[in-house]
CSV table of C-alpha atoms in Angstrom, one decimal:
chain,number,residue,atom,x,y,z
A,1306,MET,CA,19.4,12.2,5.5
A,1307,SER,CA,17.2,13.4,2.8
A,1308,GLU,CA,13.7,14.9,3.5
A,1309,ARG,CA,10.7,12.8,2.8
A,1310,MET,CA,8.6,13.7,-0.2
A,1311,CYS,CA,5.4,15.5,0.4
A,1312,ALA,CA,2.2,13.5,0.2
A,1313,ALA,CA,1.2,14.9,-3.2
A,1314,ASP,CA,4.6,13.8,-4.7
A,1315,ARG,CA,4.3,10.3,-3.1
A,1316,ALA,CA,0.8,9.9,-4.4
A,1317,GLU,CA,1.8,10.9,-7.8
A,1318,LYS,CA,4.8,8.6,-7.9
A,1319,LEU,CA,2.5,5.7,-6.9
A,1320,PHE,CA,0.0,6.6,-9.7
A,1321,ARG,CA,2.8,6.9,-12.3
A,1322,ASP,CA,4.2,3.4,-11.1
A,1323,GLY,CA,0.9,1.9,-12.0
A,1324,TYR,CA,-1.3,1.9,-8.9
A,1325,ASN,CA,-4.9,3.3,-9.1
A,1326,CYS,CA,-6.0,6.6,-7.8
A,1327,GLY,CA,-7.3,5.0,-4.5
A,1328,GLN,CA,-4.1,3.0,-4.0
A,1329,ALA,CA,-2.0,6.2,-4.7
A,1330,LEU,CA,-3.7,8.1,-1.9
A,1331,VAL,CA,-3.6,5.2,0.6
A,1332,GLY,CA,-0.1,4.2,-0.2
A,1333,ALA,CA,1.1,7.8,0.0
A,1334,PHE,CA,0.0,7.8,3.7
A,1335,ALA,CA,0.9,4.2,4.6
A,1336,GLU,CA,3.5,5.5,7.1
A,1337,GLU,CA,0.9,7.8,8.9
A,1338,MET,CA,-1.4,4.8,9.1
A,1339,ASP,CA,1.3,2.6,10.4
A,1340,MET,CA,0.7,0.2,7.8
A,1341,PRO,CA,2.8,-2.0,5.6
A,1342,MET,CA,2.7,-0.7,1.9
A,1343,GLU,CA,1.6,-4.1,0.7
A,1344,VAL,CA,-1.5,-4.1,3.0
A,1345,ALA,CA,-2.2,-0.4,2.0
A,1346,MET,CA,-2.1,-1.4,-1.6
A,1347,LYS,CA,-4.3,-4.5,-1.2
A,1348,ILE,CA,-7.1,-2.8,0.9
A,1349,SER,CA,-7.4,0.0,-1.6
A,1350,SER,CA,-7.1,-2.0,-4.7
A,1351,GLY,CA,-10.8,-1.7,-5.5
A,1352,LEU,CA,-11.0,2.0,-5.3
A,1353,GLY,CA,-9.8,2.8,-8.7
A,1354,GLY,CA,-11.9,4.1,-11.4
A,1355,GLY,CA,-14.6,5.4,-9.1
A,1356,LEU,CA,-15.1,2.3,-7.1
A,1357,CYS,CA,-14.0,-0.8,-9.3
A,1358,ARG,CA,-14.4,1.3,-12.5
A,1359,MET,CA,-17.9,2.0,-11.8
A,1360,ARG,CA,-17.2,5.7,-12.2
A,1361,GLU,CA,-18.8,6.6,-9.0
A,1362,ALA,CA,-17.0,8.3,-6.1
A,1363,CYS,CA,-13.5,9.5,-7.3
A,1364,GLY,CA,-10.9,6.8,-6.0
A,1365,ALA,CA,-8.5,9.5,-4.7
A,1366,VAL,CA,-11.3,10.9,-2.5
A,1367,SER,CA,-12.3,7.4,-1.3
A,1368,GLY,CA,-8.7,6.6,-0.6
A,1369,ALA,CA,-8.5,9.8,1.6
A,1370,ILE,CA,-11.5,8.6,3.5
A,1371,VAL,CA,-9.8,5.3,4.0
A,1372,VAL,CA,-6.8,7.1,5.4
A,1373,LEU,CA,-8.8,9.3,7.6
A,1374,GLY,CA,-10.7,6.4,9.2
A,1375,THR,CA,-7.5,4.5,9.7
A,1376,VAL,CA,-5.8,7.4,11.5
A,1377,TYR,CA,-8.8,8.8,13.4
A,1378,GLY,CA,-11.5,6.2,13.3
A,1379,ASN,CA,-13.0,4.1,16.1
A,1380,ASP,CA,-13.5,0.5,17.0
A,1381,ASP,CA,-16.3,1.1,19.3
A,1382,PRO,CA,-19.7,1.3,17.7
A,1383,GLU,CA,-21.1,3.4,20.7
A,1384,ASP,CA,-18.3,6.0,20.3
A,1385,TYR,CA,-20.6,8.7,18.7
A,1386,ASN,CA,-18.2,11.6,19.5
A,1387,ASN,CA,-15.5,9.8,17.3
A,1388,LYS,CA,-18.0,8.9,14.6
A,1389,ARG,CA,-19.0,12.6,14.4
A,1390,PHE,CA,-15.4,13.8,14.6
A,1391,VAL,CA,-14.4,11.6,11.6
A,1392,TYR,CA,-17.6,12.3,9.5
A,1393,ALA,CA,-17.0,16.0,10.0
A,1394,LEU,CA,-13.4,15.8,8.9
A,1395,GLY,CA,-14.4,13.7,5.9
A,1396,GLN,CA,-17.1,16.0,4.8
A,1397,GLN,CA,-14.8,19.1,5.1
A,1398,MET,CA,-12.3,17.2,2.8
A,1399,CYS,CA,-14.9,16.3,0.3
A,1400,PHE,CA,-16.4,19.7,0.3
A,1401,ARG,CA,-13.0,21.3,-0.4
A,1402,PHE,CA,-12.4,18.8,-3.3
A,1403,GLN,CA,-15.9,19.4,-4.6
A,1404,GLU,CA,-15.4,23.1,-4.4
A,1405,LYS,CA,-12.4,23.0,-6.4
A,1406,PHE,CA,-13.5,20.6,-9.1
A,1407,GLY,CA,-17.3,20.7,-8.9
A,1408,THR,CA,-18.1,17.0,-8.1
A,1409,LEU,CA,-16.7,13.9,-6.4
A,1410,ASN,CA,-17.9,11.7,-9.3
A,1411,CYS,CA,-15.2,10.0,-11.2
A,1412,GLY,CA,-17.1,9.8,-14.5
A,1413,LYS,CA,-17.9,13.5,-14.4
A,1414,LEU,CA,-14.3,14.4,-13.4
A,1415,LEU,CA,-13.1,12.6,-16.4
A,1416,ASN,CA,-15.9,13.8,-18.6
A,1417,LEU,CA,-16.9,10.4,-19.6
A,1418,PRO,CA,-20.3,9.4,-21.1
A,1419,GLU,CA,-22.9,8.1,-18.9
A,1420,GLY,CA,-22.5,4.3,-18.2
A,1421,SER,CA,-18.8,4.2,-18.9
A,1422,VAL,CA,-18.4,1.1,-16.7
A,1423,GLY,CA,-15.9,-1.6,-17.4
A,1424,SER,CA,-13.5,-3.9,-15.6
A,1425,LEU,CA,-10.6,-3.7,-17.9
A,1426,PRO,CA,-8.0,-1.4,-16.5
A,1427,THR,CA,-6.6,1.2,-18.9
A,1428,PRO,CA,-3.0,0.4,-20.0
A,1429,ARG,CA,-0.6,3.0,-18.5
A,1430,THR,CA,1.1,4.5,-21.5
A,1431,PRO,CA,2.7,8.0,-21.9
A,1432,ASP,CA,-0.5,9.0,-23.8
A,1433,PHE,CA,-2.6,7.9,-20.8
A,1434,TYR,CA,-0.7,10.3,-18.5
A,1435,GLU,CA,-0.8,13.1,-21.0
A,1436,LYS,CA,-4.6,12.8,-21.5
A,1437,ARG,CA,-6.0,11.6,-18.3
A,1438,PRO,CA,-6.4,14.4,-15.7
A,1439,CYS,CA,-6.3,12.0,-12.6
A,1440,LEU,CA,-2.9,13.3,-11.5
A,1441,LYS,CA,-4.5,16.7,-10.6
A,1442,TYR,CA,-7.2,15.1,-8.6
A,1443,ILE,CA,-4.8,12.8,-6.9
A,1444,ARG,CA,-2.3,15.7,-6.0
A,1445,ALA,CA,-5.2,17.9,-4.8
A,1446,MET,CA,-6.7,15.2,-2.6
A,1447,ALA,CA,-3.4,14.3,-1.1
A,1448,GLU,CA,-2.7,18.0,-0.2
A,1449,ILE,CA,-6.2,18.3,1.4
A,1450,LEU,CA,-5.6,15.1,3.3
A,1451,GLU,CA,-2.1,16.1,4.4
A,1452,ASP,CA,-3.6,19.6,5.6
A,1453,THR,CA,-6.4,17.8,7.5
A,1454,LEU,CA,-4.0,15.5,9.3
A,1455,LYS,CA,-1.6,18.3,10.2
A,1456,ASN,CA,-4.4,20.5,11.4
A,1457,ASN,CA,-6.2,17.8,13.6
């Protein structure tokens, strides 16, 4: 039996298969969330491009927060200890990403001009993968999330 790929490799493969950055993160952790891949892809489909191509919070970061909430989140609005736990872990993950890359903002990470909003997805060509730095952000966030899940 072959060993399962690491989370960063799973996330990269999903991104290269054409899924957006948020889907790549959520899909890479579908098993940890005990969630069918189809559901993982659907619930994270709007995270790409910094929330629906608004170039706001990086989709990989947003996807990691979705995974964190699914794995550790609460369904009791009065469970303040759990809320505090999830918020603290999420902040730690975000701070680690931000420390490494300087921002959580998709547009800034991609060095795009202010207001680069659009609903048309970018065609996935070999040139896209050569020029777009998204894979390094996806891989880094997958590693941060995997480390967080292993250590908590």
